[in-house]
Structure formats: structure tokens, C-alpha cells
Coordinates of C-alpha atoms in Angstrom, one line a residue:
Chain A
M23 CA 109.6 63.0 116.9
L24 CA 113.5 63.3 117.5
D25 CA 114.4 62.1 120.8
K26 CA 110.8 61.7 122.3
T27 CA 110.1 60.1 125.2
Q28 CA 107.0 57.7 126.1
L29 CA 107.4 56.6 129.4
I30 CA 108.9 59.6 131.4
P31 CA 107.2 62.8 129.8
E32 CA 110.6 65.5 129.2
N33 CA 113.1 62.4 130.4
T34 CA 113.2 64.4 134.0
L35 CA 112.3 63.4 137.4
I36 CA 112.8 67.4 138.5
T37 CA 109.7 69.8 138.8
N38 CA 109.6 73.6 140.2
S39 CA 106.9 72.6 142.9
P40 CA 105.4 69.5 144.9
E41 CA 101.6 70.1 142.5
E42 CA 103.7 69.7 139.8
G43 CA 105.6 66.6 140.8
R44 CA 102.3 64.8 141.5
A45 CA 101.2 66.3 138.3
L46 CA 104.0 64.1 137.0
A47 CA 103.1 60.7 139.2
V48 CA 99.7 61.1 137.8
K49 CA 100.9 61.4 134.4
I50 CA 103.7 58.6 134.2
A51 CA 101.4 56.1 136.3
R52 CA 99.0 56.8 133.2
L53 CA 102.0 56.0 130.8
T54 CA 102.5 52.8 132.3
I55 CA 98.9 51.7 131.4
K56 CA 99.3 52.9 128.1
I57 CA 102.2 51.2 127.4
T58 CA 100.8 47.8 128.4
Q59 CA 97.4 48.0 126.5
P60 CA 98.5 50.8 123.2
N61 CA 95.6 50.2 122.1
A62 CA 93.7 53.3 122.6
E63 CA 90.3 52.2 121.9
I64 CA 90.5 49.8 124.6
R65 CA 91.8 51.7 126.9
D66 CA 88.8 54.8 126.3
Q67 CA 86.3 51.8 127.5
L68 CA 88.3 51.3 130.4
R69 CA 88.2 54.6 131.4
P70 CA 85.1 54.8 132.8
V71 CA 85.1 51.2 134.3
Y72 CA 87.9 52.2 136.2
A73 CA 86.5 55.8 137.0
N74 CA 83.3 53.9 138.3
D75 CA 84.4 52.0 140.4
A76 CA 85.4 53.0 144.5
A77 CA 88.2 49.9 144.8
M78 CA 89.8 51.0 141.5
L79 CA 89.6 54.2 141.9
I80 CA 91.9 53.8 145.4
A81 CA 94.3 51.3 144.0
I82 CA 94.8 54.3 141.3
G83 CA 95.6 56.3 144.7
Q84 CA 97.8 53.7 145.5
T85 CA 99.6 53.7 142.6
V86 CA 100.2 57.9 142.7
A87 CA 101.3 57.4 146.0
L88 CA 104.1 55.1 145.2
E89 CA 105.1 57.4 142.3
F90 CA 104.5 60.3 144.3
S91 CA 107.5 59.0 146.9
T92 CA 110.4 58.4 144.3
I93 CA 109.4 61.9 142.7
S94 CA 109.2 63.4 146.3
K95 CA 113.1 62.4 147.2
A96 CA 113.9 63.1 143.7
N97 CA 113.5 66.6 144.5
N98 CA 114.4 66.7 147.4
Y99 CA 110.9 67.2 148.8
W100 CA 111.1 70.5 147.1
R101 CA 112.4 72.0 150.9
Chain B
M19 CA 124.8 32.4 125.5
L20 CA 127.8 33.0 127.5
D21 CA 127.1 34.7 130.8
K22 CA 123.3 35.8 129.2
T23 CA 121.0 37.3 132.0
Q24 CA 117.4 36.0 132.8
L25 CA 116.2 38.8 135.1
I26 CA 118.1 41.9 134.7
P27 CA 119.1 43.0 131.3
E28 CA 122.7 43.8 130.6
N29 CA 123.0 42.7 134.8
T30 CA 123.3 46.9 135.8
L31 CA 120.2 48.9 137.4
I32 CA 122.4 52.1 136.2
T33 CA 120.9 53.9 133.1
N34 CA 121.5 57.0 131.1
S35 CA 117.9 58.8 131.4
P36 CA 115.1 58.3 133.5
E37 CA 113.1 56.7 130.2
E38 CA 115.5 54.5 129.9
G39 CA 114.9 53.4 133.4
R40 CA 111.5 53.6 133.1
A41 CA 111.7 51.4 130.2
L42 CA 114.3 48.7 132.5
A43 CA 111.6 48.9 134.9
V44 CA 108.4 47.7 133.2
K45 CA 111.0 45.1 131.5
I46 CA 111.8 43.4 134.4
A47 CA 108.5 43.6 135.9
R48 CA 108.0 41.1 133.1
L49 CA 110.8 39.0 133.3
T50 CA 109.7 37.9 136.9
I51 CA 106.4 36.9 135.1
K52 CA 108.2 34.7 132.5
I53 CA 110.3 33.6 135.3
T54 CA 107.3 32.6 137.0
Q55 CA 105.4 31.5 134.4
P56 CA 108.3 30.1 131.8
N57 CA 105.8 28.6 129.2
A58 CA 105.6 31.2 126.1
E59 CA 102.4 29.7 125.0
I60 CA 100.3 30.5 128.4
R61 CA 102.1 34.0 129.0
D62 CA 101.0 34.2 125.2
Q63 CA 96.7 33.2 126.8
L64 CA 97.6 35.4 129.9
R65 CA 98.6 38.7 128.2
P66 CA 95.0 39.7 126.6
V67 CA 93.3 38.8 129.8
Y68 CA 95.6 41.3 132.0
A69 CA 95.6 43.5 129.2
N70 CA 91.7 44.5 129.1
D71 CA 91.2 44.1 132.4
A72 CA 91.5 47.8 134.0
A73 CA 92.0 46.4 137.5
M74 CA 95.0 44.4 136.8
L75 CA 96.4 47.0 134.7
I76 CA 96.2 49.5 137.7
A77 CA 97.9 46.3 139.4
I78 CA 100.6 46.4 137.0
G79 CA 101.5 50.1 137.3
Q80 CA 102.1 49.3 141.2
T81 CA 105.0 47.1 140.3
V82 CA 106.4 49.1 137.8
A83 CA 105.8 52.2 140.2
L84 CA 107.8 49.7 142.8
E85 CA 110.5 48.7 140.5
F86 CA 111.0 52.8 139.1
S87 CA 111.6 53.4 142.7
T88 CA 114.3 51.4 143.2
I89 CA 116.1 51.7 139.9
S90 CA 115.7 55.6 140.0
K91 CA 117.4 55.6 143.8
A92 CA 120.1 53.5 142.4
N93 CA 120.7 56.7 139.6
N94 CA 120.2 58.9 142.5
Y95 CA 117.4 60.2 140.3
W96 CA 119.5 61.3 137.4
R97 CA 120.0 64.5 139.4
Chain C
M3 CA 122.4 20.4 158.5
L4 CA 124.5 22.7 160.5
D5 CA 123.6 26.1 161.0
K6 CA 120.9 25.7 157.8
T7 CA 118.9 28.4 157.0
Q8 CA 115.3 28.4 156.0
L9 CA 114.3 31.8 155.1
I10 CA 117.8 33.3 153.6
P11 CA 119.7 31.5 151.5
E12 CA 123.4 31.0 152.3
N13 CA 122.2 33.6 155.2
T14 CA 123.4 36.8 153.9
L15 CA 121.3 39.7 151.2
I16 CA 125.1 40.6 149.5
T17 CA 125.0 39.4 145.9
N18 CA 127.8 39.7 143.3
S19 CA 125.4 41.3 141.1
P20 CA 122.2 42.8 140.1
E21 CA 121.1 39.1 138.5
E22 CA 122.1 37.5 141.3
G23 CA 120.1 39.9 143.5
R24 CA 117.3 39.3 141.4
A25 CA 117.0 35.6 142.0
L26 CA 117.9 36.1 145.8
A27 CA 114.6 38.3 146.0
V28 CA 112.6 35.4 143.8
K29 CA 113.8 32.7 146.2
I30 CA 113.4 34.3 149.6
A31 CA 110.0 35.4 148.2
R32 CA 109.7 31.4 147.2
L33 CA 110.9 30.3 151.2
T34 CA 108.2 33.0 152.9
I35 CA 105.6 30.9 151.0
K36 CA 107.3 27.6 151.7
I37 CA 107.4 28.3 155.7
T38 CA 104.1 29.3 155.8
Q39 CA 102.8 26.2 153.6
P40 CA 105.2 23.7 154.9
N41 CA 103.2 20.8 153.2
A42 CA 104.8 20.5 150.0
E43 CA 102.1 18.0 148.2
I44 CA 99.6 21.1 148.9
R45 CA 102.2 23.7 147.6
D46 CA 102.6 21.5 144.0
Q47 CA 99.3 21.8 143.7
L48 CA 99.2 25.6 144.3
R49 CA 101.7 26.1 141.7
P50 CA 99.3 26.0 138.6
V51 CA 96.4 28.0 140.0
Y52 CA 98.6 31.1 140.3
A53 CA 101.2 29.9 137.2
N54 CA 98.0 30.3 135.3
D55 CA 96.5 33.5 136.6
A56 CA 97.3 36.9 135.6
A57 CA 96.4 38.8 138.9
M58 CA 98.9 36.2 140.7
L59 CA 101.5 36.2 138.8
I60 CA 101.3 40.4 138.9
A61 CA 100.8 40.4 142.8
I62 CA 103.9 37.9 142.6
G63 CA 105.9 40.1 140.5
Q64 CA 105.1 43.2 143.4
T65 CA 106.7 40.6 145.8
V66 CA 109.9 39.8 144.0
A67 CA 110.2 44.1 143.3
L68 CA 109.6 44.7 147.0
E69 CA 112.0 42.2 148.4
F70 CA 114.3 43.2 145.6
S71 CA 114.3 46.8 146.7
T72 CA 115.6 45.5 150.0
I73 CA 118.5 43.4 148.8
S74 CA 119.4 46.5 146.3
K75 CA 119.8 48.9 148.9
A76 CA 122.0 45.9 151.3
N77 CA 124.3 45.6 148.0
N78 CA 124.4 50.0 147.5
Y79 CA 122.8 49.1 144.0
W80 CA 125.9 47.5 142.7
R81 CA 127.3 51.0 141.5
Chain D
M10 CA 104.3 38.5 183.1
L11 CA 107.1 41.7 184.0
D12 CA 107.8 43.9 180.9
K13 CA 105.9 41.1 178.4
T14 CA 105.7 42.2 174.7
Q15 CA 103.2 41.5 172.8
L16 CA 104.0 43.0 169.2
I17 CA 108.2 43.2 169.1
P18 CA 109.6 40.0 170.5
E19 CA 112.4 41.0 173.2
N20 CA 111.3 44.8 172.2
T21 CA 113.9 45.2 169.2
L22 CA 114.5 45.0 165.5
I23 CA 118.5 44.4 165.9
T24 CA 118.8 40.8 165.5
N25 CA 122.1 38.8 164.8
S26 CA 121.6 37.8 160.9
P27 CA 119.3 37.9 157.9
E28 CA 118.0 34.6 158.7
E29 CA 117.2 35.8 162.1
G30 CA 115.9 39.4 160.6
R31 CA 114.0 37.9 158.4
A32 CA 112.3 35.0 161.0
L33 CA 111.4 38.2 163.2
A34 CA 109.7 39.6 159.6
V35 CA 107.3 37.1 159.6
K36 CA 106.7 36.8 163.4
I37 CA 106.0 40.2 164.0
A38 CA 103.5 40.0 160.8
R39 CA 102.2 37.2 162.7
L40 CA 101.7 39.4 165.8
T41 CA 99.9 41.8 164.1
I42 CA 96.9 39.4 163.4
K43 CA 96.7 37.9 167.0
I44 CA 96.1 41.2 168.1
T45 CA 93.1 42.3 165.4
Q46 CA 91.9 38.9 166.3
P47 CA 92.9 37.9 169.6
N48 CA 90.8 34.9 169.7
A49 CA 92.8 31.7 169.0
E50 CA 89.8 29.5 168.0
I51 CA 88.9 31.5 165.4
R52 CA 92.6 32.3 164.3
D53 CA 93.0 28.7 164.3
Q54 CA 90.0 28.4 161.6
L55 CA 91.6 30.9 159.4
R56 CA 94.8 29.4 159.1
P57 CA 94.2 26.5 156.3
V58 CA 92.1 29.2 154.7
Y59 CA 94.8 31.4 153.8
A60 CA 97.6 28.8 154.0
N61 CA 95.7 26.7 150.7
D62 CA 94.6 30.1 149.1
A63 CA 97.5 31.3 146.4
A64 CA 96.5 34.4 146.4
M65 CA 96.6 35.0 150.5
L66 CA 100.0 32.9 150.7
I67 CA 101.2 35.8 147.6
A68 CA 99.4 38.3 150.2
I69 CA 101.0 37.2 153.0
G70 CA 104.3 37.1 151.2
Q71 CA 103.6 40.8 150.8
T72 CA 103.6 41.3 154.1
V73 CA 106.6 40.0 155.6
A74 CA 109.0 41.8 152.6
L75 CA 107.3 45.2 153.7
E76 CA 108.5 44.4 157.5
F77 CA 111.9 42.7 156.4
S78 CA 112.6 45.8 154.6
T79 CA 112.1 47.4 158.2
I80 CA 114.3 45.1 159.6
S81 CA 116.7 45.2 157.1
K82 CA 117.5 48.9 157.6
A83 CA 117.5 48.6 161.2
N84 CA 120.4 46.0 161.1
N85 CA 122.0 48.0 158.3
Y86 CA 121.5 45.1 156.0
W87 CA 124.1 42.8 157.8
R88 CA 126.4 44.1 156.2
Chain E
M19 CA 89.8 69.2 174.4
L20 CA 92.7 71.6 173.7
D21 CA 94.7 70.8 171.4
K22 CA 93.0 67.2 171.3
T23 CA 94.6 65.1 168.1
Q24 CA 92.2 63.0 166.0
L25 CA 94.9 61.3 163.7
I26 CA 97.9 61.0 165.7
P27 CA 98.0 60.2 169.2
E28 CA 100.2 63.0 171.3
N29 CA 101.1 64.7 167.5
T30 CA 104.9 62.6 167.5
L31 CA 105.9 59.8 166.2
I32 CA 108.7 59.4 168.7
T33 CA 108.2 56.1 171.3
N34 CA 110.6 54.9 173.9
S35 CA 110.6 51.4 172.3
P36 CA 110.0 49.6 169.2
E37 CA 107.2 47.7 171.2
E38 CA 105.1 51.4 171.7
G39 CA 106.0 52.6 167.7
R40 CA 104.7 49.1 166.9
A41 CA 101.4 49.7 168.8
L42 CA 101.1 53.3 167.4
A43 CA 101.3 51.9 163.9
V44 CA 98.1 49.9 164.7
K45 CA 96.6 52.5 166.4
I46 CA 96.8 55.2 164.1
A47 CA 96.5 53.1 161.2
R48 CA 92.7 52.2 163.0
L49 CA 92.3 56.3 163.4
T50 CA 92.4 56.6 159.3
I51 CA 89.4 54.2 159.4
K52 CA 87.7 56.6 161.7
I53 CA 88.2 59.4 159.8
T54 CA 86.5 57.9 156.6
Q55 CA 84.1 56.0 158.3
P56 CA 83.2 58.2 161.1
N57 CA 80.3 56.7 162.4
A58 CA 80.9 54.5 165.1
E59 CA 77.7 51.9 164.8
I60 CA 78.9 51.4 161.5
R61 CA 82.3 50.8 162.6
D62 CA 81.8 48.4 165.1
Q63 CA 79.6 46.7 162.5
L64 CA 82.6 46.0 160.0
R65 CA 85.5 44.9 162.6
P66 CA 83.5 40.9 162.9
V67 CA 83.3 41.3 159.2
Y68 CA 87.0 42.2 158.5
A69 CA 88.5 40.0 161.9
N70 CA 87.1 36.9 160.8
D71 CA 88.0 37.4 156.9
A72 CA 91.3 35.8 156.8
A73 CA 92.4 38.3 153.8
M74 CA 91.4 41.4 155.6
L75 CA 93.1 40.4 158.0
I76 CA 96.4 40.5 155.8
A77 CA 95.6 43.3 153.7
I78 CA 95.2 44.7 157.9
G79 CA 99.0 43.6 158.6
Q80 CA 100.2 45.4 155.2
T81 CA 98.8 48.2 156.3
V82 CA 100.6 48.3 159.8
A83 CA 103.5 47.3 158.0
L84 CA 103.6 50.3 155.9
E85 CA 102.7 52.6 159.1
F86 CA 105.3 51.4 160.9
S87 CA 108.2 51.3 158.5
T88 CA 107.7 55.5 158.9
I89 CA 107.6 54.9 162.8
S90 CA 110.9 52.9 163.0
K91 CA 112.8 55.5 160.5
A92 CA 111.1 58.3 163.0
N93 CA 112.8 56.6 165.6
N94 CA 116.1 55.5 164.0
Y95 CA 115.3 52.2 164.4
W96 CA 115.6 52.8 168.5
R97 CA 119.2 51.7 168.2
Chain F
M28 CA 92.2 81.2 141.1
L29 CA 95.0 82.8 140.5
D30 CA 97.8 80.3 141.5
K31 CA 95.6 77.7 142.7
T32 CA 96.9 74.2 143.2
Q33 CA 94.4 70.8 142.8
L34 CA 96.7 68.2 143.9
I35 CA 98.8 69.4 146.9
P36 CA 97.4 72.2 148.6
E37 CA 99.1 75.2 149.2
N38 CA 101.8 73.7 147.1
T39 CA 104.3 72.7 150.0
L40 CA 105.0 69.2 151.6
I41 CA 106.0 71.1 154.7
T42 CA 104.0 70.9 157.6
N43 CA 103.7 72.0 161.5
S44 CA 103.4 68.5 163.1
P45 CA 102.8 64.9 162.3
E46 CA 98.8 65.7 163.0
E47 CA 99.2 68.2 160.3
G48 CA 100.9 65.8 158.3
R49 CA 98.6 62.5 158.4
A50 CA 95.9 65.7 157.7
L51 CA 97.4 66.1 154.4
A52 CA 98.4 62.7 154.0
V53 CA 94.4 61.7 153.8
K54 CA 93.8 65.6 151.7
I55 CA 95.9 64.6 148.8
A56 CA 94.9 60.9 148.7
R57 CA 91.2 62.5 148.4
L58 CA 92.7 64.6 145.6
T59 CA 94.0 62.1 143.4
I60 CA 90.4 60.2 143.2
K61 CA 88.9 63.4 142.8
I62 CA 91.1 64.4 139.6
T63 CA 90.6 60.5 138.0
Q64 CA 86.8 61.1 138.9
P65 CA 86.2 65.0 138.2
N66 CA 82.0 64.2 138.6
A67 CA 81.3 65.5 142.2
E68 CA 78.3 63.7 141.6
I69 CA 79.6 60.0 141.0
R70 CA 82.1 60.7 143.5
D71 CA 79.3 60.9 145.9
Q72 CA 77.4 58.1 144.9
L73 CA 81.0 56.0 145.8
R74 CA 81.4 57.6 148.9
P75 CA 78.7 55.2 151.0
V76 CA 80.0 52.4 148.5
Y77 CA 84.2 52.4 150.4
A78 CA 82.7 53.7 153.8
N79 CA 81.1 50.5 153.8
D80 CA 83.2 48.0 152.6
A81 CA 85.8 46.9 155.3
A82 CA 88.4 45.8 152.7
M83 CA 87.8 49.6 151.0
L84 CA 88.5 51.3 154.5
I85 CA 91.4 49.0 154.8
A86 CA 92.8 50.2 151.1
I87 CA 92.2 53.6 151.6
G88 CA 94.1 53.3 155.0
Q89 CA 97.1 51.9 152.6
T90 CA 97.1 54.6 150.3
V91 CA 97.2 57.1 153.5
A92 CA 99.8 55.3 155.0
L93 CA 101.7 55.6 151.9
E94 CA 101.5 59.1 151.1
F95 CA 102.0 59.8 155.4
S96 CA 105.0 58.3 154.6
T97 CA 106.6 61.0 152.0
I98 CA 105.2 63.2 154.2
S99 CA 106.8 62.8 157.8
K100 CA 110.4 62.5 155.3
A101 CA 109.4 65.9 153.8
N102 CA 109.3 67.0 157.3
N103 CA 112.4 65.2 159.2
Y104 CA 109.7 63.2 161.1
W105 CA 109.1 66.5 162.9
R106 CA 112.0 65.7 165.1

């Protein structure tokens, strides 16, 4: 439990590759939802709502794109 | 009460780590809502509305992503 | 009335602190609405509409986040 | 009519001040709508629709914020 | 047909002026819709839907603003 | 299956041209939806929903614009 982070896994934006950076973007987007709705049961109920709704899937895509923009810059685009 | 800030806690964007930076992003997003709707009772009524609505949780995620982008740059990505 | 600005108070993006920069972000976001709907009476009618609507409060938060991103860069993040 | 621009007035992003830059942001946002809906009569009918709708006023604010971000960078924030 | 591009006309983000850059922003925004809905007949049916809807016109404006931000940076703001 | 990526094809943001960069933006936007809704059958059902809806086509365009912004920077705008 020591020094455990809730919002940014491993407390860093630096990753080894674009793929890992993208996975981090997905993860931190989900962790924001978790902190806003801490009840796991309610989150479980909401999951099928957005996973089956075209508009919400697109909105999730926009969120991930925003997070990935930040992570990509942090990693100097893995150039 | 001296010099108390309402919008940016401790009046700085600089944090010690990505985790703290993310927590700040969440906090300043909430403070914007507070200044727009200063009535605590009404905010308490609205909280379950967005915390139980998939689309609104996603929209909150977009807001936090935008704030975090700014805070990350301010901290040179904690590199 | 001399040289009075309508959209950017004091005609500058430079502020003394993050808190003042955030307040400016809120202000210029409101001034955009004012120029789009110049009728004060109608704006007064619309205020409770968005201040009591969770989705709109979130959308206002996104707008302020975008303005704050620009103002933060202008001030080199008050580093 | 010589060299008349339709999308960017005077064909430049450079302005003398933040206030003028903001006015340009508002103007180019409107010109995008004009090119997408070239019929002036229909635009006149739509104007009261968005000017009296809180959600749309906020969305216009987001558009102006995005345009202003670009114009501010172009002008090196008028520092 | 040789080397014909579908998404970025002339395969470059560099333009001679802000006006041309803005026109490119509008064009690539449209080409994304074209690749997502390749059926020209359906696109023709959808056009009056968004051209007569205030909220959609605003959303198109946001898209063009985002594309223009990228194109402006690519051209170093035509300074 | 060795080292296969799920989110970023070929695990790089670097492309040969704007056209390829734009195609990558479209692809990674789709892969985010795929990871959020892994059921191919449901995705097939949702496709006509968004491809025939003007508002969703515009929202997809915003997502692609955001992804393309990141990819363009990664490639130094192919200048």
C-alpha cells in the first residue's frame, strides 16, 4: 500500500513505446472515471451503457486522444 | 483567510509528481464548477446526476484531460 | 470609454499568478457569451439554466480549461 | 473583389493586441459557419436558435477558445 | 490516379497563406467524413441535416478549428 | 503473435507523409473503440448507427483531428 498511486500508474508519464503510451492513456482515462464514481457496482452498471452506445464510444475516443497527446509529448513522441 | 485562492489551490501549477499533478487537474476542474454554481446545496444535488451518468462521466474525463495537459506542460512532464 | 475592450479585460493575457490567470480564463469565457448574446435580460434568464444543469456545468469547465491552457502558456506557466 | 478572402479576414493571423486577436477568433469561427451554410436567410433563422440556448452558447465559447489558442500562439501571446 | 491521396489533398500541410490553410482545414475535415461514410448518396442526404442545425454547425466549427490549429503550426503561422 | 500491438499499428507514430499520418490517425481512433467494445458483432451493429448520423460523423471528425494533431507534431509536420 506504500506510496500507491490512484490516478497515474507508477506515477510516471514515460513509457517504452507508443503502444505502451497509448495503453497508459486508456488507463488514466478510466482512473478519472473511477475517482469520480468510486462505487464499483455502479461503474459495472454503466460499462454496458457506454460500450453499446456509438456516441459514447466516440466520446471515449476523444478523451483517449487528449490523454495520448500529453503522454506523446512527455515521451518526445518516442522519436 | 489571508490571500486565500478560490480557483488554483496554493496558487501554483507546479507539483512534485504526475500523480499530484493529476490530482490538481481534478481539483481545479471541480473548482470551476464551484465558482459557476456557488450554492453548495445545488452542487450536492447535481453530484449524483453526473456520477451516475455514463456520458457525463466521460465529459468530466475530457475536462480533466485538458487540465492535465496544461499542468503536465507546466511541470515539463516531470521528466 | 477610451480604448475600452470588450473581449479581453485590460487587453493582456499576462497575469501575476495562476489564480489571476484562472480568473481571467473564466472572465473571457463569459465575455464570449456576452458578445454572442448581447441582451442582458436573456443572459440573466439563461444563467440558472446552465448553473443548474450538470452537463452544462461540465461543458463550461471544458471551455475554461481551454482558455486557461492559452493563458498559462502566455505566462510561461508562472514558473 | 481582387484577392478577397472568405475564411481569414485580411489573410493574416497577426493582430495588434489580444483584444483584436479575440475579435479575429470570433470572426473566423463565424466564417466557418458561413461557408458550411452559405444561405444567409437560413443563417438568420439559426442565429436566435443558438443565441437563446445555453448549451449552444457554451459550445460557441469552446470554438472561440480553440481559435483563440491558435491566434495567440501566432502572435507569441502579444508578450 | 497515380499516387492519388484520399485524406490530405496534395499530401502536404504547407500552404501559401492563412486563407489557403483554412480552406485545407475545411477540406480535410470533410474528407474524414467521406472516408467514414463512403456512400455519396447518404452523405448528400446528411448534408442538409447538419447545414440546417445550429448545434451541428457549431460542432463542425470546432472540428475545423482543431484542424486549423495543426495546419497553422505546420506553417509556422505564416509569419 | 510475437510483439503484436493492439493500439498503435507498427508501434510508431512516424509516417512517410501527411496522407499516411492521417490514415494512422483514423486507424488509432478506431482501435480505441475496438479496445473499449471488444465484441466485433456489437461493433458491426454500431457502425451503421454512426455512419448514418450527421452529429456522430462530426464527432468522429473531431477525434481524428485530435489524433492527427499528435501524429503531425511527432513527424515535425513532414516539413
